[in-house]
GROMACS .gro file of C-alpha atoms in nm:
model
  173
    1MET     CA    1   0.261   1.831  -1.523
    2TRP     CA    2   0.443   1.629  -1.254
    3LEU     CA    3   0.132   1.434  -1.160
    4PHE     CA    4   0.115   1.264  -1.497
    5HIS     CA    5   0.486   1.201  -1.549
    6SER     CA    6   0.607   1.048  -1.225
    7GLN     CA    7   0.817   0.735  -1.225
    8CYS     CA    8   0.901   0.483  -0.956
    9THR     CA    9   1.237   0.567  -0.802
   10SER     CA   10   1.286   0.243  -0.609
   11ASN     CA   11   1.607   0.052  -0.676
   12ALA     CA   12   1.463  -0.282  -0.560
   13ARG     CA   13   1.521  -0.591  -0.771
   14LEU     CA   14   1.234  -0.839  -0.772
   15SER     CA   15   1.409  -1.158  -0.873
   16GLY     CA   16   1.222  -1.457  -0.733
   17LYS     CA   17   0.900  -1.258  -0.682
   18THR     CA   18   0.570  -1.319  -0.860
   19VAL     CA   19   0.352  -1.019  -0.942
   20LEU     CA   20  -0.003  -1.052  -1.074
   21ILE     CA   21  -0.151  -0.750  -1.256
   22THR     CA   22  -0.510  -0.733  -1.377
   23GLY     CA   23  -0.560  -0.542  -1.702
   24ALA     CA   24  -0.189  -0.545  -1.779
   25ASN     CA   25  -0.221  -0.534  -2.157
   26THR     CA   26  -0.263  -0.154  -2.184
   27GLY     CA   27  -0.209   0.172  -1.998
   28ILE     CA   28  -0.085   0.182  -1.641
   29GLY     CA   29  -0.100  -0.197  -1.610
   30LYS     CA   30   0.124  -0.250  -1.912
   31GLU     CA   31   0.379   0.009  -1.798
   32THR     CA   32   0.380  -0.144  -1.451
   33ALA     CA   33   0.438  -0.488  -1.605
   34ARG     CA   34   0.723  -0.344  -1.814
   35ASP     CA   35   0.893  -0.200  -1.505
   36LEU     CA   36   0.850  -0.508  -1.285
   37TYR     CA   37   0.960  -0.745  -1.563
   38ARG     CA   38   1.282  -0.546  -1.606
   39ARG     CA   39   1.337  -0.569  -1.230
   40GLY     CA   40   1.342  -0.948  -1.260
   41ALA     CA   41   0.990  -1.039  -1.144
   42ARG     CA   42   0.772  -1.314  -1.284
   43VAL     CA   43   0.483  -1.097  -1.405
   44ILE     CA   44   0.139  -1.247  -1.463
   45LEU     CA   45  -0.080  -1.046  -1.699
   46ALA     CA   46  -0.442  -1.129  -1.611
   47CYS     CA   47  -0.640  -0.993  -1.907
   48ARG     CA   48  -0.971  -1.053  -2.082
   49ASN     CA   49  -0.818  -1.024  -2.431
   50ILE     CA   50  -0.544  -1.284  -2.476
   51LEU     CA   51  -0.440  -1.148  -2.817
   52LYS     CA   52  -0.382  -0.799  -2.674
   53ALA     CA   53  -0.197  -0.952  -2.379
   54THR     CA   54   0.030  -1.151  -2.612
   55SER     CA   55   0.098  -0.836  -2.813
   56ALA     CA   56   0.173  -0.648  -2.491
   57ILE     CA   57   0.425  -0.916  -2.392
   58GLU     CA   58   0.607  -0.875  -2.724
   59ASP     CA   59   0.615  -0.498  -2.675
   60ILE     CA   60   0.735  -0.525  -2.315
   61LYS     CA   61   1.019  -0.756  -2.416
   62LYS     CA   62   1.126  -0.538  -2.711
   63ASN     CA   63   1.096  -0.194  -2.550
   64PRO     CA   64   1.262  -0.136  -2.214
   65PRO     CA   65   1.129   0.125  -1.974
   66SER     CA   66   1.263   0.477  -1.998
   67LYS     CA   67   1.596   0.527  -1.825
   68ALA     CA   68   1.675   0.157  -1.878
   69ASP     CA   69   2.025   0.204  -1.736
   70ARG     CA   70   1.888   0.250  -1.383
   71ILE     CA   71   2.016   0.016  -1.110
   72PRO     CA   72   1.698  -0.196  -1.072
   73TYR     CA   73   1.703  -0.283  -1.442
   74GLN     CA   74   2.059  -0.414  -1.434
   75GLY     CA   75   2.048  -0.789  -1.435
   76LYS     CA   76   1.837  -1.051  -1.603
   77PRO     CA   77   1.474  -0.957  -1.679
   78GLY     CA   78   1.197  -1.168  -1.533
   79GLU     CA   79   0.929  -1.374  -1.699
   80LEU     CA   80   0.592  -1.282  -1.852
   81VAL     CA   81   0.287  -1.507  -1.832
   82VAL     CA   82  -0.075  -1.459  -1.941
   83TYR     CA   83  -0.395  -1.582  -1.775
   84HIS     CA   84  -0.745  -1.514  -1.903
   85LEU     CA   85  -0.950  -1.298  -1.664
   86ASP     CA   86  -1.275  -1.122  -1.749
   87LEU     CA   87  -1.384  -0.929  -1.440
   88CYS     CA   88  -1.736  -0.875  -1.574
   89SER     CA   89  -1.794  -1.252  -1.538
   90LEU     CA   90  -1.771  -1.399  -1.189
   91LYS     CA   91  -1.739  -1.741  -1.354
   92SER     CA   92  -1.423  -1.616  -1.531
   93VAL     CA   93  -1.291  -1.466  -1.205
   94LYS     CA   94  -1.335  -1.799  -1.026
   95GLU     CA   95  -1.181  -1.996  -1.315
   96CYS     CA   96  -0.878  -1.767  -1.336
   97ALA     CA   97  -0.822  -1.780  -0.959
   98LYS     CA   98  -0.852  -2.160  -0.967
   99ASN     CA   99  -0.591  -2.185  -1.244
  100ILE     CA  100  -0.354  -1.947  -1.067
  101LEU     CA  101  -0.389  -2.131  -0.735
  102LYS     CA  102  -0.318  -2.458  -0.913
  103ASN     CA  103  -0.027  -2.344  -1.132
  104GLU     CA  104   0.156  -2.072  -0.938
  105LEU     CA  105   0.382  -2.138  -0.641
  106ALA     CA  106   0.340  -1.793  -0.491
  107ILE     CA  107   0.190  -1.448  -0.539
  108HIS     CA  108   0.399  -1.180  -0.373
  109ILE     CA  109   0.220  -0.878  -0.518
  110LEU     CA  110  -0.135  -0.852  -0.652
  111ILE     CA  111  -0.208  -0.531  -0.842
  112ASN     CA  112  -0.580  -0.482  -0.907
  113ASN     CA  113  -0.550  -0.244  -1.199
  114ALA     CA  114  -0.813  -0.336  -1.461
  115GLY     CA  115  -1.106  -0.104  -1.495
  116ILE     CA  116  -1.362   0.042  -1.729
  117MET     CA  117  -1.538   0.377  -1.733
  118MET     CA  118  -1.796   0.576  -1.921
  119CYS     CA  119  -1.954   0.264  -2.066
  120PRO     CA  120  -2.326   0.240  -2.145
  121GLN     CA  121  -2.554   0.124  -1.863
  122GLU     CA  122  -2.550  -0.254  -1.885
  123LYS     CA  123  -2.598  -0.554  -1.656
  124THR     CA  124  -2.351  -0.843  -1.644
  125GLU     CA  125  -2.452  -1.208  -1.671
  126ASP     CA  126  -2.435  -1.207  -1.290
  127GLY     CA  127  -2.694  -0.929  -1.264
  128PHE     CA  128  -2.467  -0.645  -1.153
  129GLU     CA  129  -2.411  -0.312  -1.327
  130LEU     CA  130  -2.115  -0.363  -1.564
  131GLN     CA  131  -1.886  -0.090  -1.433
  132LEU     CA  132  -1.950  -0.180  -1.067
  133GLN     CA  133  -1.875  -0.548  -1.124
  134THR     CA  134  -1.566  -0.488  -1.337
  135ASN     CA  135  -1.410  -0.221  -1.118
  136HIS     CA  136  -1.512  -0.342  -0.773
  137ILE     CA  137  -1.699  -0.671  -0.729
  138GLY     CA  138  -1.477  -0.871  -0.967
  139HIS     CA  139  -1.156  -0.749  -0.802
  140PHE     CA  140  -1.296  -0.809  -0.454
  141LEU     CA  141  -1.384  -1.171  -0.535
  142PHE     CA  142  -1.054  -1.226  -0.717
  143THR     CA  143  -0.858  -1.094  -0.417
  144LEU     CA  144  -1.056  -1.306  -0.171
  145LEU     CA  145  -0.996  -1.621  -0.376
  146LEU     CA  146  -0.622  -1.552  -0.404
  147LEU     CA  147  -0.575  -1.436  -0.044
  148PRO     CA  148  -0.470  -1.776   0.098
  149LYS     CA  149  -0.197  -1.804  -0.168
  150ILE     CA  150  -0.081  -1.447  -0.103
  151GLN     CA  151  -0.073  -1.506   0.274
  152SER     CA  152   0.127  -1.827   0.232
  153SER     CA  153   0.379  -1.664  -0.004
  154GLY     CA  154   0.588  -1.515   0.276
  155PHE     CA  155   0.641  -1.195   0.466
  156GLY     CA  156   0.592  -0.861   0.293
  157CYS     CA  157   0.338  -0.960   0.029
  158ARG     CA  158   0.119  -0.678  -0.098
  159ILE     CA  159  -0.223  -0.613  -0.250
  160ILE     CA  160  -0.235  -0.286  -0.443
  161ASN     CA  161  -0.561  -0.140  -0.569
  162ILE     CA  162  -0.531   0.116  -0.847
  163SER     CA  163  -0.805   0.375  -0.872
  164SER     CA  164  -0.879   0.693  -1.056
  165CYS     CA  165  -0.961   1.041  -0.940
  166LEU     CA  166  -1.227   1.072  -1.210
  167HIS     CA  167  -1.498   1.012  -0.951
  168TRP     CA  168  -1.447   1.378  -0.863
  169CYS     CA  169  -1.610   1.463  -1.195
  170ALA     CA  170  -1.936   1.314  -1.065
  171TYR     CA  171  -1.980   1.619  -0.843
  172ASN     CA  172  -2.028   1.828  -1.155
  173TYR     CA  173  -2.345   1.646  -1.259
   0.00000   0.00000   0.00000
């Protein structure tokens, strides 16, 4: 089905750009990191599991995206960096943002990708429902904390929020 097999057709190179992706160690986040890394971007994987993120980096470096001969992949690949980010802890969100603001010169693209679903009803240490904090509140705070850096990184910076259409299933309950 076309919906589940689409691929970015842009020919843009991203040399000199820094892209931050939450939840980039699996799924859509990992494949996005693979593509942007091959386009020359410095890709920051902000993940709660550092071991999985390190493993993802090895996989991204070893296995190029499909159709690796495309124009945007010609040239030197970028760089891959890991930061610890656990969105179900606002303390972790603040700490990660603080480290990024201190260590990174710019953030040209922020991709809020991490998310959980169908988990048992649970409250976070901050008192919010786990899924709500991870998918919404954590990303909102993270974005707000990084916004000054994004705004000062130059013209054309982007914040991209990934979501799912699975909320449509809620109508069936």
